[in-house]
Amino acid sequence: MDGQKRRSSEMKDIRTEIIETVQKEYETGLVTMYEGNASARVGDRVYITPSHVAKPDLTEDMMIETDLQGNILRKKEGLKASSELMMHLEVYRLRDDVQAIVHNHSVFTTAFAIDGMDIQSDALTEINLTFGKIPCIPYGRPGTPHIYEHFKDYLKDYPAVLLANHGLLTFGKTLREAYSMAEAAENIAKTLYVAKQLGKPADLPEDELKQLRK
């Protein structure tokens, strides 16, 4: 396969995977029909969901293609990129290892974000194994550079962050990994909320926590 055909095949595959990711989020209740977005990087190109298109209606030709500076390289007439495009690009600029990003407003993680609370616990093995913690980044207005002005202080150590008063942002080497982080974060947030309603969670021994965090 020559270079042009290979790139065309990669584009089609990644656009299909983005659609499958956001539709799975919709089907599992992590997003509503119009909210949230996802992107993936292929070399120096980024593909991202369009703004104001219902999840069930997305098609491959609706995915917006940009470069890492945010210049639009390909889009369907009448569509525009997600308003959070520049937020996604900032993650790619700061993290060379990240190839995919998922952003949503899942209920329990967003509740922590609204309260300005990190998601962390010395009682739950899963948060320590998978995340260490999910920090809450100070508020910035969505759709503006302010939403990502503090990213450089938080992103290097974590696969997920909360955006204060807004929602959840997860990332990984693949869309599957980024989605799995979003799913795990929501499950952990829900578990911690329920546990606190039942009583006082029993913390794990400090030595055990150190081993889990390794």
Short mmCIF file of C-alpha atoms in Angstrom, two decimals:
data_model
loop_
_atom_site.label_atom_id
_atom_site.label_comp_id
_atom_site.label_asym_id
_atom_site.label_seq_id
_atom_site.Cartn_x
_atom_site.Cartn_y
_atom_site.Cartn_z
CA MET A 1 0.00 0.00 0.00
CA ASP A 2 1.49 3.37 -1.00
CA GLY A 3 1.69 6.29 1.42
CA GLN A 4 -1.43 8.11 0.22
CA LYS A 5 -3.61 4.99 0.39
CA ARG A 6 -2.22 4.09 3.81
CA ARG A 7 -2.98 7.55 5.18
CA SER A 8 -6.48 7.43 3.71
CA SER A 9 -7.08 4.09 5.41
CA GLU A 10 -5.77 5.43 8.75
CA MET A 11 -8.07 8.45 8.45
CA LYS A 12 -11.11 6.29 7.83
CA ASP A 13 -10.25 3.95 10.69
CA ILE A 14 -9.64 6.69 13.24
CA ARG A 15 -12.77 8.62 12.25
CA THR A 16 -14.84 5.47 12.63
CA GLU A 17 -13.26 4.81 16.02
CA ILE A 18 -14.06 8.34 17.23
CA ILE A 19 -17.71 7.86 16.26
CA GLU A 20 -17.84 4.47 17.97
CA THR A 21 -16.31 5.98 21.12
CA VAL A 22 -18.74 8.88 21.53
CA GLN A 23 -21.72 6.71 20.59
CA LYS A 24 -20.68 4.19 23.23
CA GLU A 25 -20.49 7.03 25.75
CA TYR A 26 -23.99 8.07 24.75
CA GLU A 27 -25.34 4.52 25.00
CA THR A 28 -23.82 4.03 28.46
CA GLY A 29 -25.02 7.39 29.77
CA LEU A 30 -21.64 9.10 30.06
CA VAL A 31 -22.85 11.91 27.78
CA THR A 32 -26.13 13.29 26.54
CA MET A 33 -26.96 13.51 22.84
CA TYR A 34 -25.15 16.78 22.09
CA GLU A 35 -22.57 17.23 24.85
CA GLY A 36 -18.99 16.03 25.12
CA ASN A 37 -16.37 15.47 22.43
CA ALA A 38 -13.51 13.19 21.44
CA SER A 39 -10.42 13.46 19.28
CA ALA A 40 -7.48 11.43 18.04
CA ARG A 41 -4.05 12.31 16.69
CA VAL A 42 -2.48 10.64 13.67
CA GLY A 43 1.00 12.06 13.11
CA ASP A 44 0.62 15.83 12.79
CA ARG A 45 -3.12 15.62 12.13
CA VAL A 46 -5.96 15.73 14.63
CA TYR A 47 -9.51 14.48 14.06
CA ILE A 48 -12.27 15.76 16.32
CA THR A 49 -16.04 15.55 16.60
CA PRO A 50 -18.07 18.45 15.18
CA SER A 51 -20.11 20.85 17.25
CA HIS A 52 -23.90 20.49 17.65
CA VAL A 53 -24.39 17.13 15.94
CA ALA A 54 -26.37 14.43 17.76
CA LYS A 55 -24.28 11.39 18.62
CA PRO A 56 -26.50 8.90 16.71
CA ASP A 57 -26.22 11.03 13.55
CA LEU A 58 -22.43 11.22 13.29
CA THR A 59 -20.77 9.96 10.12
CA GLU A 60 -17.12 9.68 9.07
CA ASP A 61 -17.28 12.68 6.73
CA MET A 62 -18.44 14.86 9.64
CA MET A 63 -15.15 14.50 11.54
CA ILE A 64 -13.10 17.70 11.44
CA GLU A 65 -9.42 17.43 10.46
CA THR A 66 -6.95 20.01 11.77
CA ASP A 67 -3.24 20.43 12.27
CA LEU A 68 -1.68 20.79 15.72
CA GLN A 69 -2.01 24.57 15.52
CA GLY A 70 -5.78 24.36 15.04
CA ASN A 71 -5.89 25.21 11.33
CA ILE A 72 -8.88 23.47 9.72
CA LEU A 73 -7.66 21.15 6.94
CA ARG A 74 -10.88 19.33 6.13
CA LYS A 75 -14.50 19.73 7.17
CA LYS A 76 -17.95 19.15 5.78
CA GLU A 77 -19.79 22.27 4.68
CA GLY A 78 -22.00 23.68 7.40
CA LEU A 79 -20.14 22.01 10.27
CA LYS A 80 -17.58 23.39 12.67
CA ALA A 81 -15.16 21.77 15.08
CA SER A 82 -16.04 21.27 18.71
CA SER A 83 -15.70 24.47 20.72
CA GLU A 84 -13.14 22.60 22.84
CA LEU A 85 -10.73 22.00 19.93
CA MET A 86 -7.99 24.20 21.38
CA MET A 87 -8.28 22.42 24.72
CA HIS A 88 -7.63 19.10 22.98
CA LEU A 89 -4.68 20.55 21.08
CA GLU A 90 -3.13 21.84 24.30
CA VAL A 91 -3.15 18.29 25.69
CA TYR A 92 -1.42 17.01 22.55
CA ARG A 93 1.18 19.77 22.79
CA LEU A 94 1.93 18.98 26.43
CA ARG A 95 1.84 15.19 26.18
CA ASP A 96 3.70 13.53 23.30
CA ASP A 97 2.47 10.14 24.50
CA VAL A 98 -1.22 11.04 24.17
CA GLN A 99 -2.92 10.02 20.93
CA ALA A 100 -6.59 10.21 21.97
CA ILE A 101 -8.78 12.37 24.21
CA VAL A 102 -12.30 12.00 25.58
CA HIS A 103 -14.21 14.83 27.26
CA ASN A 104 -17.60 14.38 28.90
CA HIS A 105 -19.87 15.60 31.68
CA SER A 106 -20.63 12.23 33.31
CA VAL A 107 -22.79 12.75 36.38
CA PHE A 108 -20.67 11.64 39.33
CA THR A 109 -17.31 12.90 38.07
CA THR A 110 -18.92 16.23 37.16
CA ALA A 111 -20.44 16.43 40.66
CA PHE A 112 -16.89 16.25 42.07
CA ALA A 113 -15.82 18.92 39.55
CA ILE A 114 -18.69 21.20 40.56
CA ASP A 115 -17.58 20.89 44.19
CA GLY A 116 -13.98 21.57 43.16
CA MET A 117 -12.88 18.26 44.69
CA ASP A 118 -10.12 15.92 43.57
CA ILE A 119 -11.24 12.31 43.21
CA GLN A 120 -9.01 10.41 45.60
CA SER A 121 -9.36 7.88 48.39
CA ASP A 122 -7.16 5.87 50.71
CA ALA A 123 -9.96 3.31 50.97
CA LEU A 124 -10.48 2.25 47.35
CA THR A 125 -7.90 0.08 45.58
CA GLU A 126 -9.03 0.99 42.06
CA ILE A 127 -8.37 4.74 42.29
CA ASN A 128 -4.86 4.09 43.57
CA LEU A 129 -4.07 1.42 40.99
CA THR A 130 -5.41 3.27 37.97
CA PHE A 131 -5.11 6.98 38.67
CA GLY A 132 -3.38 7.74 41.98
CA LYS A 133 -5.92 10.54 42.05
CA ILE A 134 -7.92 12.58 39.57
CA PRO A 135 -7.07 16.22 40.28
CA CYS A 136 -9.50 19.07 39.81
CA ILE A 137 -8.03 21.87 37.68
CA PRO A 138 -9.05 25.46 38.56
CA TYR A 139 -12.01 26.83 36.63
CA GLY A 140 -11.63 28.32 33.18
CA ARG A 141 -14.46 29.35 30.89
CA PRO A 142 -15.29 26.54 28.41
CA GLY A 143 -14.43 27.26 24.80
CA THR A 144 -11.74 29.82 25.74
CA PRO A 145 -7.99 29.57 26.43
CA HIS A 146 -8.76 29.99 30.14
CA ILE A 147 -10.04 26.43 30.38
CA TYR A 148 -6.57 25.03 29.68
CA GLU A 149 -4.27 27.70 31.13
CA HIS A 150 -3.45 25.49 34.15
CA PHE A 151 -2.99 22.24 32.20
CA LYS A 152 0.81 22.44 32.33
CA ASP A 153 0.66 22.16 36.12
CA TYR A 154 -1.49 19.01 36.19
CA LEU A 155 -1.40 16.93 33.03
CA LYS A 156 2.03 15.29 33.11
CA ASP A 157 1.28 12.91 35.98
CA TYR A 158 -2.30 11.79 35.34
CA PRO A 159 -4.45 10.01 32.71
CA ALA A 160 -7.51 12.03 33.74
CA VAL A 161 -8.36 15.43 35.19
CA LEU A 162 -11.49 17.18 36.33
CA LEU A 163 -12.31 20.60 34.90
CA ALA A 164 -13.75 22.64 37.77
CA ASN A 165 -17.49 23.36 37.41
CA HIS A 166 -17.47 21.61 34.05
CA GLY A 167 -16.61 17.92 33.60
CA LEU A 168 -14.02 15.23 32.97
CA LEU A 169 -11.09 14.96 30.55
CA THR A 170 -9.31 11.64 29.94
CA PHE A 171 -6.56 10.66 27.55
CA GLY A 172 -4.43 7.75 26.43
CA LYS A 173 -2.47 6.11 23.64
CA THR A 174 -5.70 4.93 22.00
CA LEU A 175 -9.36 5.92 22.00
CA ARG A 176 -10.18 2.67 23.76
CA GLU A 177 -7.78 3.60 26.56
CA ALA A 178 -9.15 7.13 26.83
CA TYR A 179 -12.71 5.78 26.92
CA SER A 180 -11.80 3.17 29.53
CA MET A 181 -10.38 5.91 31.74
CA ALA A 182 -13.63 7.89 31.43
CA GLU A 183 -15.69 4.81 32.29
CA ALA A 184 -13.45 3.90 35.24
CA ALA A 185 -13.42 7.47 36.58
CA GLU A 186 -17.21 7.65 36.59
CA ASN A 187 -17.51 4.26 38.32
CA ILE A 188 -14.98 5.27 40.97
CA ALA A 189 -16.70 8.62 41.60
CA LYS A 190 -20.05 6.86 41.99
CA THR A 191 -18.59 4.23 44.34
CA LEU A 192 -16.96 6.86 46.56
CA TYR A 193 -20.17 8.87 46.71
CA VAL A 194 -22.24 5.82 47.75
CA ALA A 195 -19.61 4.68 50.27
CA LYS A 196 -19.73 8.06 52.01
CA GLN A 197 -23.52 7.87 52.25
CA LEU A 198 -23.22 4.51 53.99
CA GLY A 199 -20.66 5.61 56.54
CA LYS A 200 -16.95 6.31 56.93
CA PRO A 201 -14.81 4.40 54.41
CA ALA A 202 -12.10 2.22 55.98
CA ASP A 203 -8.67 3.33 54.74
CA LEU A 204 -6.11 0.80 53.53
CA PRO A 205 -2.83 0.50 55.47
CA GLU A 206 -0.17 2.98 54.36
CA ASP A 207 2.23 0.24 53.21
CA GLU A 208 -0.50 -1.24 51.01
CA LEU A 209 -1.25 2.16 49.49
CA LYS A 210 2.41 2.63 48.61
CA GLN A 211 2.48 -0.73 46.85
CA LEU A 212 -0.71 0.02 44.92
CA ARG A 213 0.59 3.40 43.78
CA LYS A 214 3.76 1.86 42.41
#
